[in-house]
Amino acid sequence: MSQWVLMTQETDSPDDTKSLSTYIIRFASSFSLHLNQQNHTNNHGTTVWDSAKMLSYYLFNNIKHVELNHQKKCIELGSGCGLNGLIMASLGFNTTVTDLQEVVDSVLIDNCQINRSNIQDYWAYSIYNNNKSLIMNPSIHVKTLDWLVLCKKLKGDPLHSDHYQWIDSPYHYILASDCIYNIDLIHPLLESIRYLSSPQTIAYIAVERRDDIVIDGFMEQARSYGFDTRLIPKRLMRNEYAKNIDIEIWKLKLRGLLELTGKLLDVISRDYGVRPPWIKVQKVLTKNQLAPLGSSHDNMKKNIIGLYRTDFEPFAKILFS
């Protein structure tokens, strides 16, 4: 079992880590991460929050190392100090950590550079001690990503059409911790997650339940966006160094083709009294990568209107507006 060690500076309490200029977390005898923090900024993304600690503990103990010839991709949204993206890189994922430019410049780039050798050393140790063939060299990349700008791009805003060409969706894993603190961020975050997802993608969202309206609203909206949501049991999040009972980890996954098709047919039949052939609706969904995926979102709307213009245009406008 992994152990956490807090080091480098005196703190007012065992749980006070935000005041540390360098926060060192030891996950195993052979592996630790050193995270620089800046607690004097106006941006809350420059220190490590309890939700990020709990998620990193969960990932390190429950996600399998990536094996040879099974390259997998992970992206972290609102990475802050980069803790969880660094953990996924240490497990062999081709990982991209993202945040606003000011956070990238102040802590994220430095933390990735500082920990690169630690990750490589741990990976070499893992290869030596693992009976399975693992990939040779895990990687981590730092990118600037503003969800609001991404949403404008997805809506066809010509001012942002050239932004974020580096995005390589869908990703196998999407991570976000302590990103849901304002109700205005719910839709941009969900739009971004959906764009980066496929039905095979798993998104882990770690939150601190400060405001029930915001957290419950996010989960309700996530379901309306086509995600199944599941709360990770508390027993899997046990950690003596982050005694915060308000932390929750949620697992989000887009519904599959059969469920999407059936749900689509049920809504259409109920609201418009028309039930199209199952195979045609499924064909539209398949052609557009199961539809509610970012840029294919508008393509599906156009295809449905094209196939069933008379009966389905009002439905399509309501469902995909």
PDB file of C-alpha atoms in Angstrom:
ATOM      1  CA  MET A   1       0.000   0.000   0.000  1.00  0.00           C
ATOM      2  CA  SER A   2       1.303   3.440  -0.833  1.00  0.00           C
ATOM      3  CA  GLN A   3       2.394   5.816   1.913  1.00  0.00           C
ATOM      4  CA  TRP A   4       2.325   9.585   1.790  1.00  0.00           C
ATOM      5  CA  VAL A   5       5.114  11.648   3.290  1.00  0.00           C
ATOM      6  CA  LEU A   6       4.908  15.430   3.724  1.00  0.00           C
ATOM      7  CA  MET A   7       8.306  17.078   3.769  1.00  0.00           C
ATOM      8  CA  THR A   8      10.454  20.195   3.421  1.00  0.00           C
ATOM      9  CA  GLN A   9       8.779  22.861   5.621  1.00  0.00           C
ATOM     10  CA  GLU A  10       7.009  23.283   8.929  1.00  0.00           C
ATOM     11  CA  THR A  11       3.201  23.563   8.757  1.00  0.00           C
ATOM     12  CA  ASP A  12       0.589  24.683  11.273  1.00  0.00           C
ATOM     13  CA  SER A  13      -1.137  21.289  11.141  1.00  0.00           C
ATOM     14  CA  PRO A  14      -0.490  17.858   9.604  1.00  0.00           C
ATOM     15  CA  ASP A  15      -3.152  18.572   6.981  1.00  0.00           C
ATOM     16  CA  ASP A  16      -1.793  21.985   6.011  1.00  0.00           C
ATOM     17  CA  THR A  17       0.194  21.423   2.819  1.00  0.00           C
ATOM     18  CA  LYS A  18      -0.739  24.506   0.790  1.00  0.00           C
ATOM     19  CA  SER A  19       1.740  26.592   2.780  1.00  0.00           C
ATOM     20  CA  LEU A  20       4.645  24.404   1.629  1.00  0.00           C
ATOM     21  CA  SER A  21       6.736  25.861  -1.178  1.00  0.00           C
ATOM     22  CA  THR A  22       7.589  22.273  -2.150  1.00  0.00           C
ATOM     23  CA  TYR A  23       5.203  19.437  -1.386  1.00  0.00           C
ATOM     24  CA  ILE A  24       6.790  15.975  -1.558  1.00  0.00           C
ATOM     25  CA  ILE A  25       4.516  12.957  -1.806  1.00  0.00           C
ATOM     26  CA  ARG A  26       5.923   9.445  -1.557  1.00  0.00           C
ATOM     27  CA  PHE A  27       3.708   6.805  -3.155  1.00  0.00           C
ATOM     28  CA  ALA A  28       6.123   3.894  -2.797  1.00  0.00           C
ATOM     29  CA  SER A  29       9.625   3.303  -1.472  1.00  0.00           C
ATOM     30  CA  SER A  30      10.896   3.729  -5.029  1.00  0.00           C
ATOM     31  CA  PHE A  31       8.739   6.656  -6.112  1.00  0.00           C
ATOM     32  CA  SER A  32       7.901  10.170  -4.973  1.00  0.00           C
ATOM     33  CA  LEU A  33       6.797  13.414  -6.610  1.00  0.00           C
ATOM     34  CA  HIS A  34       8.095  16.901  -5.781  1.00  0.00           C
ATOM     35  CA  LEU A  35       5.517  19.615  -6.435  1.00  0.00           C
ATOM     36  CA  ASN A  36       6.324  23.313  -6.340  1.00  0.00           C
ATOM     37  CA  GLN A  37       3.449  25.469  -5.074  1.00  0.00           C
ATOM     38  CA  GLN A  38       2.647  29.178  -5.034  1.00  0.00           C
ATOM     39  CA  ASN A  39       0.072  29.989  -2.376  1.00  0.00           C
ATOM     40  CA  HIS A  40       0.372  33.758  -2.764  1.00  0.00           C
ATOM     41  CA  THR A  41      -1.289  33.960  -6.183  1.00  0.00           C
ATOM     42  CA  ASN A  42      -4.908  34.829  -6.947  1.00  0.00           C
ATOM     43  CA  ASN A  43      -5.323  31.549  -8.832  1.00  0.00           C
ATOM     44  CA  HIS A  44      -6.385  28.522  -6.789  1.00  0.00           C
ATOM     45  CA  GLY A  45      -4.653  26.209  -9.285  1.00  0.00           C
ATOM     46  CA  THR A  46      -1.147  26.845  -7.970  1.00  0.00           C
ATOM     47  CA  THR A  47      -1.457  24.687  -4.826  1.00  0.00           C
ATOM     48  CA  VAL A  48      -2.371  21.036  -4.327  1.00  0.00           C
ATOM     49  CA  TRP A  49      -5.904  20.510  -2.991  1.00  0.00           C
ATOM     50  CA  ASP A  50      -7.205  17.530  -1.015  1.00  0.00           C
ATOM     51  CA  SER A  51      -9.309  16.273  -3.930  1.00  0.00           C
ATOM     52  CA  ALA A  52      -6.178  16.013  -6.092  1.00  0.00           C
ATOM     53  CA  LYS A  53      -4.367  14.077  -3.346  1.00  0.00           C
ATOM     54  CA  MET A  54      -7.230  11.617  -2.967  1.00  0.00           C
ATOM     55  CA  LEU A  55      -7.550  11.087  -6.712  1.00  0.00           C
ATOM     56  CA  SER A  56      -3.806  10.490  -7.102  1.00  0.00           C
ATOM     57  CA  TYR A  57      -3.915   7.890  -4.341  1.00  0.00           C
ATOM     58  CA  TYR A  58      -6.839   6.158  -6.046  1.00  0.00           C
ATOM     59  CA  LEU A  59      -5.194   6.200  -9.497  1.00  0.00           C
ATOM     60  CA  PHE A  60      -1.838   4.921  -8.274  1.00  0.00           C
ATOM     61  CA  ASN A  61      -3.447   1.960  -6.532  1.00  0.00           C
ATOM     62  CA  ASN A  62      -6.146   1.057  -9.062  1.00  0.00           C
ATOM     63  CA  ILE A  63      -4.976   1.854 -12.606  1.00  0.00           C
ATOM     64  CA  LYS A  64      -2.847  -0.792 -14.305  1.00  0.00           C
ATOM     65  CA  HIS A  65       0.521  -0.030 -15.873  1.00  0.00           C
ATOM     66  CA  VAL A  66       0.381   0.343 -19.649  1.00  0.00           C
ATOM     67  CA  GLU A  67       1.757  -2.716 -21.423  1.00  0.00           C
ATOM     68  CA  LEU A  68       3.903  -2.870 -24.547  1.00  0.00           C
ATOM     69  CA  ASN A  69       1.951  -2.374 -27.810  1.00  0.00           C
ATOM     70  CA  HIS A  70      -0.992  -0.931 -25.879  1.00  0.00           C
ATOM     71  CA  GLN A  71      -0.233   2.794 -26.015  1.00  0.00           C
ATOM     72  CA  LYS A  72      -2.882   4.696 -24.098  1.00  0.00           C
ATOM     73  CA  LYS A  73      -3.577   8.403 -23.755  1.00  0.00           C
ATOM     74  CA  CYS A  74      -4.651  10.491 -20.786  1.00  0.00           C
ATOM     75  CA  ILE A  75      -5.504  14.168 -20.493  1.00  0.00           C
ATOM     76  CA  GLU A  76      -5.915  16.160 -17.291  1.00  0.00           C
ATOM     77  CA  LEU A  77      -8.095  19.278 -17.259  1.00  0.00           C
ATOM     78  CA  GLY A  78      -7.346  22.081 -14.829  1.00  0.00           C
ATOM     79  CA  SER A  79      -4.120  20.316 -13.839  1.00  0.00           C
ATOM     80  CA  GLY A  80      -2.849  22.985 -11.461  1.00  0.00           C
ATOM     81  CA  CYS A  81       0.373  21.598  -9.982  1.00  0.00           C
ATOM     82  CA  GLY A  82       0.014  18.499 -12.187  1.00  0.00           C
ATOM     83  CA  LEU A  83      -0.197  15.806  -9.512  1.00  0.00           C
ATOM     84  CA  ASN A  84      -2.642  13.436 -11.211  1.00  0.00           C
ATOM     85  CA  GLY A  85      -1.219  13.828 -14.702  1.00  0.00           C
ATOM     86  CA  LEU A  86       2.213  12.975 -13.301  1.00  0.00           C
ATOM     87  CA  ILE A  87       0.769   9.867 -11.651  1.00  0.00           C
ATOM     88  CA  MET A  88      -0.730   8.687 -14.962  1.00  0.00           C
ATOM     89  CA  ALA A  89       2.585   9.304 -16.710  1.00  0.00           C
ATOM     90  CA  SER A  90       4.276   7.187 -14.045  1.00  0.00           C
ATOM     91  CA  LEU A  91       1.857   4.375 -14.935  1.00  0.00           C
ATOM     92  CA  GLY A  92       2.905   4.530 -18.583  1.00  0.00           C
ATOM     93  CA  PHE A  93       0.223   6.718 -20.131  1.00  0.00           C
ATOM     94  CA  ASN A  94       1.020   9.220 -22.859  1.00  0.00           C
ATOM     95  CA  THR A  95      -0.225  12.081 -20.712  1.00  0.00           C
ATOM     96  CA  THR A  96      -1.153  15.683 -21.468  1.00  0.00           C
ATOM     97  CA  VAL A  97      -1.590  18.095 -18.564  1.00  0.00           C
ATOM     98  CA  THR A  98      -3.481  21.330 -19.211  1.00  0.00           C
ATOM     99  CA  ASP A  99      -4.474  24.567 -17.528  1.00  0.00           C
ATOM    100  CA  LEU A 100      -4.764  28.288 -18.116  1.00  0.00           C
ATOM    101  CA  GLN A 101      -1.600  30.022 -19.317  1.00  0.00           C
ATOM    102  CA  GLU A 102      -0.838  31.679 -15.953  1.00  0.00           C
ATOM    103  CA  VAL A 103      -0.946  28.326 -14.131  1.00  0.00           C
ATOM    104  CA  VAL A 104       1.099  26.609 -16.841  1.00  0.00           C
ATOM    105  CA  ASP A 105       3.783  29.276 -16.545  1.00  0.00           C
ATOM    106  CA  SER A 106       3.828  29.533 -12.739  1.00  0.00           C
ATOM    107  CA  VAL A 107       3.890  25.881 -11.628  1.00  0.00           C
ATOM    108  CA  LEU A 108       2.862  23.274 -14.206  1.00  0.00           C
ATOM    109  CA  ILE A 109       5.821  23.365 -16.602  1.00  0.00           C
ATOM    110  CA  ASP A 110       8.343  23.377 -13.748  1.00  0.00           C
ATOM    111  CA  ASN A 111       6.677  20.483 -11.929  1.00  0.00           C
ATOM    112  CA  CYS A 112       6.683  18.335 -15.053  1.00  0.00           C
ATOM    113  CA  GLN A 113      10.358  19.053 -15.675  1.00  0.00           C
ATOM    114  CA  ILE A 114      11.320  18.472 -12.044  1.00  0.00           C
ATOM    115  CA  ASN A 115       9.552  15.089 -11.883  1.00  0.00           C
ATOM    116  CA  ARG A 116      10.457  13.723 -15.303  1.00  0.00           C
ATOM    117  CA  SER A 117      13.531  11.889 -14.032  1.00  0.00           C
ATOM    118  CA  ASN A 118      11.601  10.524 -11.007  1.00  0.00           C
ATOM    119  CA  ILE A 119       8.975   9.096 -13.338  1.00  0.00           C
ATOM    120  CA  GLN A 120      11.562   7.570 -15.652  1.00  0.00           C
ATOM    121  CA  ASP A 121      13.435   6.000 -12.732  1.00  0.00           C
ATOM    122  CA  TYR A 122      10.219   4.549 -11.325  1.00  0.00           C
ATOM    123  CA  TRP A 123       9.277   3.235 -14.760  1.00  0.00           C
ATOM    124  CA  ALA A 124      12.643   1.505 -15.137  1.00  0.00           C
ATOM    125  CA  TYR A 125      12.091  -0.017 -11.690  1.00  0.00           C
ATOM    126  CA  SER A 126       8.595  -1.169 -12.743  1.00  0.00           C
ATOM    127  CA  ILE A 127       9.916  -2.810 -15.914  1.00  0.00           C
ATOM    128  CA  TYR A 128      12.582  -4.632 -13.922  1.00  0.00           C
ATOM    129  CA  ASN A 129      10.093  -5.898 -11.315  1.00  0.00           C
ATOM    130  CA  ASN A 130       7.121  -6.654 -13.577  1.00  0.00           C
ATOM    131  CA  ASN A 131       6.655  -9.958 -15.354  1.00  0.00           C
ATOM    132  CA  LYS A 132       4.703  -8.258 -18.154  1.00  0.00           C
ATOM    133  CA  SER A 133       6.265  -6.331 -21.037  1.00  0.00           C
ATOM    134  CA  LEU A 134       5.721  -2.619 -20.431  1.00  0.00           C
ATOM    135  CA  ILE A 135       6.160   0.294 -22.810  1.00  0.00           C
ATOM    136  CA  MET A 136       9.693   1.619 -22.883  1.00  0.00           C
ATOM    137  CA  ASN A 137       9.285   5.278 -22.004  1.00  0.00           C
ATOM    138  CA  PRO A 138       6.252   7.081 -20.532  1.00  0.00           C
ATOM    139  CA  SER A 139       5.728  10.685 -21.627  1.00  0.00           C
ATOM    140  CA  ILE A 140       4.099  13.872 -20.374  1.00  0.00           C
ATOM    141  CA  HIS A 141       3.221  17.035 -22.301  1.00  0.00           C
ATOM    142  CA  VAL A 142       2.145  20.460 -21.042  1.00  0.00           C
ATOM    143  CA  LYS A 143      -0.482  22.446 -22.966  1.00  0.00           C
ATOM    144  CA  THR A 144      -2.585  25.544 -22.404  1.00  0.00           C
ATOM    145  CA  LEU A 145      -6.329  24.846 -22.477  1.00  0.00           C
ATOM    146  CA  ASP A 146      -9.199  27.197 -21.689  1.00  0.00           C
ATOM    147  CA  TRP A 147     -12.549  25.357 -21.681  1.00  0.00           C
ATOM    148  CA  LEU A 148     -14.448  28.507 -22.620  1.00  0.00           C
ATOM    149  CA  VAL A 149     -12.293  28.990 -25.709  1.00  0.00           C
ATOM    150  CA  LEU A 150     -12.609  25.309 -26.619  1.00  0.00           C
ATOM    151  CA  CYS A 151     -16.404  25.570 -26.428  1.00  0.00           C
ATOM    152  CA  LYS A 152     -16.346  28.584 -28.758  1.00  0.00           C
ATOM    153  CA  LYS A 153     -14.223  26.587 -31.195  1.00  0.00           C
ATOM    154  CA  LEU A 154     -16.676  23.668 -31.080  1.00  0.00           C
ATOM    155  CA  LYS A 155     -19.530  26.054 -31.858  1.00  0.00           C
ATOM    156  CA  GLY A 156     -17.714  27.181 -35.004  1.00  0.00           C
ATOM    157  CA  ASP A 157     -16.426  30.557 -33.819  1.00  0.00           C
ATOM    158  CA  PRO A 158     -14.026  31.618 -36.618  1.00  0.00           C
ATOM    159  CA  LEU A 159     -11.872  33.550 -34.141  1.00  0.00           C
ATOM    160  CA  HIS A 160     -10.951  30.265 -32.434  1.00  0.00           C
ATOM    161  CA  SER A 161     -10.944  27.813 -35.353  1.00  0.00           C
ATOM    162  CA  ASP A 162      -7.156  27.390 -35.234  1.00  0.00           C
ATOM    163  CA  HIS A 163      -6.935  26.854 -31.483  1.00  0.00           C
ATOM    164  CA  TYR A 164      -6.005  23.530 -29.868  1.00  0.00           C
ATOM    165  CA  GLN A 165      -4.906  21.659 -32.992  1.00  0.00           C
ATOM    166  CA  TRP A 166      -2.826  19.469 -30.684  1.00  0.00           C
ATOM    167  CA  ILE A 167      -5.901  17.768 -29.194  1.00  0.00           C
ATOM    168  CA  ASP A 168      -5.865  14.071 -30.083  1.00  0.00           C
ATOM    169  CA  SER A 169      -9.265  12.810 -28.956  1.00  0.00           C
ATOM    170  CA  PRO A 170     -10.634  10.511 -27.883  1.00  0.00           C
ATOM    171  CA  TYR A 171      -8.499   9.833 -24.811  1.00  0.00           C
ATOM    172  CA  HIS A 172      -8.584   6.678 -22.719  1.00  0.00           C
ATOM    173  CA  TYR A 173      -8.703   8.634 -19.448  1.00  0.00           C
ATOM    174  CA  ILE A 174      -9.761  12.173 -18.583  1.00  0.00           C
ATOM    175  CA  LEU A 175      -8.986  13.636 -15.153  1.00  0.00           C
ATOM    176  CA  ALA A 176     -10.176  16.712 -13.301  1.00  0.00           C
ATOM    177  CA  SER A 177      -9.880  17.582  -9.606  1.00  0.00           C
ATOM    178  CA  ASP A 178     -11.388  20.539  -7.765  1.00  0.00           C
ATOM    179  CA  CYS A 179     -12.550  22.065 -11.042  1.00  0.00           C
ATOM    180  CA  ILE A 180     -16.235  22.285 -10.081  1.00  0.00           C
ATOM    181  CA  TYR A 181     -16.477  25.244  -7.725  1.00  0.00           C
ATOM    182  CA  ASN A 182     -18.607  27.593  -9.840  1.00  0.00           C
ATOM    183  CA  ILE A 183     -21.928  26.737 -11.454  1.00  0.00           C
ATOM    184  CA  ASP A 184     -20.933  28.757 -14.541  1.00  0.00           C
ATOM    185  CA  LEU A 185     -18.146  26.249 -15.276  1.00  0.00           C
ATOM    186  CA  ILE A 186     -20.399  23.186 -15.414  1.00  0.00           C
ATOM    187  CA  HIS A 187     -21.354  23.348 -19.086  1.00  0.00           C
ATOM    188  CA  PRO A 188     -17.911  24.338 -20.437  1.00  0.00           C
ATOM    189  CA  LEU A 189     -16.297  21.495 -18.485  1.00  0.00           C
ATOM    190  CA  LEU A 190     -18.870  18.931 -19.643  1.00  0.00           C
ATOM    191  CA  GLU A 191     -18.648  20.115 -23.252  1.00  0.00           C
ATOM    192  CA  SER A 192     -14.869  19.696 -23.064  1.00  0.00           C
ATOM    193  CA  ILE A 193     -15.061  16.238 -21.483  1.00  0.00           C
ATOM    194  CA  ARG A 194     -17.587  15.081 -24.065  1.00  0.00           C
ATOM    195  CA  TYR A 195     -15.447  16.357 -26.934  1.00  0.00           C
ATOM    196  CA  LEU A 196     -12.417  14.503 -25.576  1.00  0.00           C
ATOM    197  CA  SER A 197     -14.349  11.241 -24.977  1.00  0.00           C
ATOM    198  CA  SER A 198     -15.535   8.121 -26.699  1.00  0.00           C
ATOM    199  CA  PRO A 199     -17.768   5.452 -25.103  1.00  0.00           C
ATOM    200  CA  GLN A 200     -14.537   3.685 -24.093  1.00  0.00           C
ATOM    201  CA  THR A 201     -13.197   6.737 -22.227  1.00  0.00           C
ATOM    202  CA  ILE A 202     -13.248   6.847 -18.431  1.00  0.00           C
ATOM    203  CA  ALA A 203     -13.335  10.262 -16.777  1.00  0.00           C
ATOM    204  CA  TYR A 204     -12.477  10.618 -13.095  1.00  0.00           C
ATOM    205  CA  ILE A 205     -13.771  13.805 -11.488  1.00  0.00           C
ATOM    206  CA  ALA A 206     -12.621  14.550  -7.933  1.00  0.00           C
ATOM    207  CA  VAL A 207     -14.572  17.177  -6.021  1.00  0.00           C
ATOM    208  CA  GLU A 208     -14.856  18.675  -2.569  1.00  0.00           C
ATOM    209  CA  ARG A 209     -18.523  18.977  -1.659  1.00  0.00           C
ATOM    210  CA  ARG A 210     -18.559  22.614  -0.573  1.00  0.00           C
ATOM    211  CA  ASP A 211     -21.844  23.430  -2.320  1.00  0.00           C
ATOM    212  CA  ASP A 212     -24.449  20.722  -2.924  1.00  0.00           C
ATOM    213  CA  ILE A 213     -26.165  22.792  -5.607  1.00  0.00           C
ATOM    214  CA  VAL A 214     -22.994  22.984  -7.704  1.00  0.00           C
ATOM    215  CA  ILE A 215     -21.909  19.347  -7.284  1.00  0.00           C
ATOM    216  CA  ASP A 216     -25.374  17.821  -7.691  1.00  0.00           C
ATOM    217  CA  GLY A 217     -26.024  20.154 -10.617  1.00  0.00           C
ATOM    218  CA  PHE A 218     -22.860  18.964 -12.328  1.00  0.00           C
ATOM    219  CA  MET A 219     -23.800  15.295 -11.977  1.00  0.00           C
ATOM    220  CA  GLU A 220     -27.339  15.924 -13.172  1.00  0.00           C
ATOM    221  CA  GLN A 221     -26.064  17.800 -16.211  1.00  0.00           C
ATOM    222  CA  ALA A 222     -23.466  15.091 -16.866  1.00  0.00           C
ATOM    223  CA  ARG A 223     -26.271  12.550 -17.190  1.00  0.00           C
ATOM    224  CA  SER A 224     -28.111  14.849 -19.596  1.00  0.00           C
ATOM    225  CA  TYR A 225     -24.919  15.045 -21.674  1.00  0.00           C
ATOM    226  CA  GLY A 226     -25.019  11.272 -22.143  1.00  0.00           C
ATOM    227  CA  PHE A 227     -22.740  10.173 -19.301  1.00  0.00           C
ATOM    228  CA  ASP A 228     -23.356   7.467 -16.767  1.00  0.00           C
ATOM    229  CA  THR A 229     -22.103   8.625 -13.358  1.00  0.00           C
ATOM    230  CA  ARG A 230     -20.882   6.456 -10.484  1.00  0.00           C
ATOM    231  CA  LEU A 231     -19.536   7.481  -7.091  1.00  0.00           C
ATOM    232  CA  ILE A 232     -16.320   5.686  -6.114  1.00  0.00           C
ATOM    233  CA  PRO A 233     -16.757   4.017  -2.680  1.00  0.00           C
ATOM    234  CA  LYS A 234     -15.057   5.801   0.194  1.00  0.00           C
ATOM    235  CA  ARG A 235     -13.204   2.667   1.238  1.00  0.00           C
ATOM    236  CA  LEU A 236     -11.132   2.890  -1.966  1.00  0.00           C
ATOM    237  CA  MET A 237     -10.099   6.459  -1.171  1.00  0.00           C
ATOM    238  CA  ARG A 238      -8.604   5.846   2.278  1.00  0.00           C
ATOM    239  CA  ASN A 239      -5.691   8.137   2.974  1.00  0.00           C
ATOM    240  CA  GLU A 240      -4.398   9.170   6.361  1.00  0.00           C
ATOM    241  CA  TYR A 241      -2.887  12.397   5.025  1.00  0.00           C
ATOM    242  CA  ALA A 242      -6.044  13.921   3.580  1.00  0.00           C
ATOM    243  CA  LYS A 243      -8.704  13.508   6.234  1.00  0.00           C
ATOM    244  CA  ASN A 244     -11.416  15.324   4.363  1.00  0.00           C
ATOM    245  CA  ILE A 245     -14.795  13.581   4.459  1.00  0.00           C
ATOM    246  CA  ASP A 246     -16.184  15.976   1.855  1.00  0.00           C
ATOM    247  CA  ILE A 247     -14.005  14.618  -0.968  1.00  0.00           C
ATOM    248  CA  GLU A 248     -15.769  12.546  -3.630  1.00  0.00           C
ATOM    249  CA  ILE A 249     -14.465  10.835  -6.759  1.00  0.00           C
ATOM    250  CA  TRP A 250     -16.932  10.308  -9.598  1.00  0.00           C
ATOM    251  CA  LYS A 251     -16.498   8.052 -12.600  1.00  0.00           C
ATOM    252  CA  LEU A 252     -18.102   9.270 -15.845  1.00  0.00           C
ATOM    253  CA  LYS A 253     -18.565   7.199 -18.994  1.00  0.00           C
ATOM    254  CA  LEU A 254     -20.508   7.924 -22.177  1.00  0.00           C
ATOM    255  CA  ARG A 255     -23.388   5.571 -22.799  1.00  0.00           C
ATOM    256  CA  GLY A 256     -22.881   2.967 -25.540  1.00  0.00           C
ATOM    257  CA  LEU A 257     -24.491   2.707 -28.954  1.00  0.00           C
ATOM    258  CA  LEU A 258     -27.420   0.459 -28.042  1.00  0.00           C
ATOM    259  CA  GLU A 259     -28.406   2.550 -25.034  1.00  0.00           C
ATOM    260  CA  LEU A 260     -28.059   5.814 -26.975  1.00  0.00           C
ATOM    261  CA  THR A 261     -30.144   4.465 -29.846  1.00  0.00           C
ATOM    262  CA  GLY A 262     -32.898   3.196 -27.566  1.00  0.00           C
ATOM    263  CA  LYS A 263     -32.967   6.416 -25.564  1.00  0.00           C
ATOM    264  CA  LEU A 264     -33.131   8.484 -28.738  1.00  0.00           C
ATOM    265  CA  LEU A 265     -36.004   6.437 -30.107  1.00  0.00           C
ATOM    266  CA  ASP A 266     -37.936   6.602 -26.837  1.00  0.00           C
ATOM    267  CA  VAL A 267     -37.660  10.388 -26.615  1.00  0.00           C
ATOM    268  CA  ILE A 268     -38.633  10.889 -30.255  1.00  0.00           C
ATOM    269  CA  SER A 269     -41.587   8.530 -29.966  1.00  0.00           C
ATOM    270  CA  ARG A 270     -42.807  10.109 -26.734  1.00  0.00           C
ATOM    271  CA  ASP A 271     -42.463  13.738 -27.761  1.00  0.00           C
ATOM    272  CA  TYR A 272     -43.327  13.595 -31.462  1.00  0.00           C
ATOM    273  CA  GLY A 273     -45.370  10.444 -31.969  1.00  0.00           C
ATOM    274  CA  VAL A 274     -42.973   9.211 -34.669  1.00  0.00           C
ATOM    275  CA  ARG A 275     -40.705   6.192 -34.332  1.00  0.00           C
ATOM    276  CA  PRO A 276     -38.096   5.893 -37.105  1.00  0.00           C
ATOM    277  CA  PRO A 277     -36.445   2.599 -38.062  1.00  0.00           C
ATOM    278  CA  TRP A 278     -33.931   1.531 -35.408  1.00  0.00           C
ATOM    279  CA  ILE A 279     -31.251   0.807 -38.025  1.00  0.00           C
ATOM    280  CA  LYS A 280     -31.391   4.327 -39.467  1.00  0.00           C
ATOM    281  CA  VAL A 281     -30.993   6.047 -36.113  1.00  0.00           C
ATOM    282  CA  GLN A 282     -28.161   3.678 -35.190  1.00  0.00           C
ATOM    283  CA  LYS A 283     -26.488   4.407 -38.523  1.00  0.00           C
ATOM    284  CA  VAL A 284     -26.546   8.145 -37.799  1.00  0.00           C
ATOM    285  CA  LEU A 285     -25.096   7.574 -34.331  1.00  0.00           C
ATOM    286  CA  THR A 286     -22.348   5.288 -35.621  1.00  0.00           C
ATOM    287  CA  LYS A 287     -21.411   7.592 -38.498  1.00  0.00           C
ATOM    288  CA  ASN A 288     -20.899  10.419 -36.034  1.00  0.00           C
ATOM    289  CA  GLN A 289     -18.902   8.416 -33.471  1.00  0.00           C
ATOM    290  CA  LEU A 290     -21.921   7.963 -31.203  1.00  0.00           C
ATOM    291  CA  ALA A 291     -22.757  11.599 -31.588  1.00  0.00           C
ATOM    292  CA  PRO A 292     -22.514  13.655 -28.551  1.00  0.00           C
ATOM    293  CA  LEU A 293     -18.789  14.068 -29.257  1.00  0.00           C
ATOM    294  CA  GLY A 294     -17.720  17.643 -29.760  1.00  0.00           C
ATOM    295  CA  SER A 295     -17.534  18.624 -33.406  1.00  0.00           C
ATOM    296  CA  SER A 296     -19.581  15.602 -34.496  1.00  0.00           C
ATOM    297  CA  HIS A 297     -22.373  17.000 -32.333  1.00  0.00           C
ATOM    298  CA  ASP A 298     -23.428  19.451 -35.078  1.00  0.00           C
ATOM    299  CA  ASN A 299     -22.926  16.844 -37.804  1.00  0.00           C
ATOM    300  CA  MET A 300     -25.399  14.532 -36.122  1.00  0.00           C
ATOM    301  CA  LYS A 301     -27.932  17.326 -35.860  1.00  0.00           C
ATOM    302  CA  LYS A 302     -27.579  18.026 -39.602  1.00  0.00           C
ATOM    303  CA  ASN A 303     -27.851  14.358 -40.509  1.00  0.00           C
ATOM    304  CA  ILE A 304     -30.986  13.843 -38.445  1.00  0.00           C
ATOM    305  CA  ILE A 305     -32.585  16.919 -39.950  1.00  0.00           C
ATOM    306  CA  GLY A 306     -31.558  15.751 -43.407  1.00  0.00           C
ATOM    307  CA  LEU A 307     -33.041  12.273 -42.965  1.00  0.00           C
ATOM    308  CA  TYR A 308     -36.216  13.347 -41.179  1.00  0.00           C
ATOM    309  CA  ARG A 309     -36.554  17.047 -41.923  1.00  0.00           C
ATOM    310  CA  THR A 310     -40.323  17.295 -41.503  1.00  0.00           C
ATOM    311  CA  ASP A 311     -40.745  15.342 -38.292  1.00  0.00           C
ATOM    312  CA  PHE A 312     -37.363  15.695 -36.623  1.00  0.00           C
ATOM    313  CA  GLU A 313     -36.191  19.239 -37.076  1.00  0.00           C
ATOM    314  CA  PRO A 314     -37.900  20.551 -33.909  1.00  0.00           C
ATOM    315  CA  PHE A 315     -36.683  17.526 -31.980  1.00  0.00           C
ATOM    316  CA  ALA A 316     -33.119  17.956 -33.197  1.00  0.00           C
ATOM    317  CA  LYS A 317     -33.103  21.625 -32.301  1.00  0.00           C
ATOM    318  CA  ILE A 318     -34.281  20.876 -28.770  1.00  0.00           C
ATOM    319  CA  LEU A 319     -31.923  17.962 -28.172  1.00  0.00           C
ATOM    320  CA  PHE A 320     -28.763  19.449 -29.657  1.00  0.00           C
ATOM    321  CA  SER A 321     -29.115  23.179 -28.983  1.00  0.00           C
TER     322      SER A 321
END
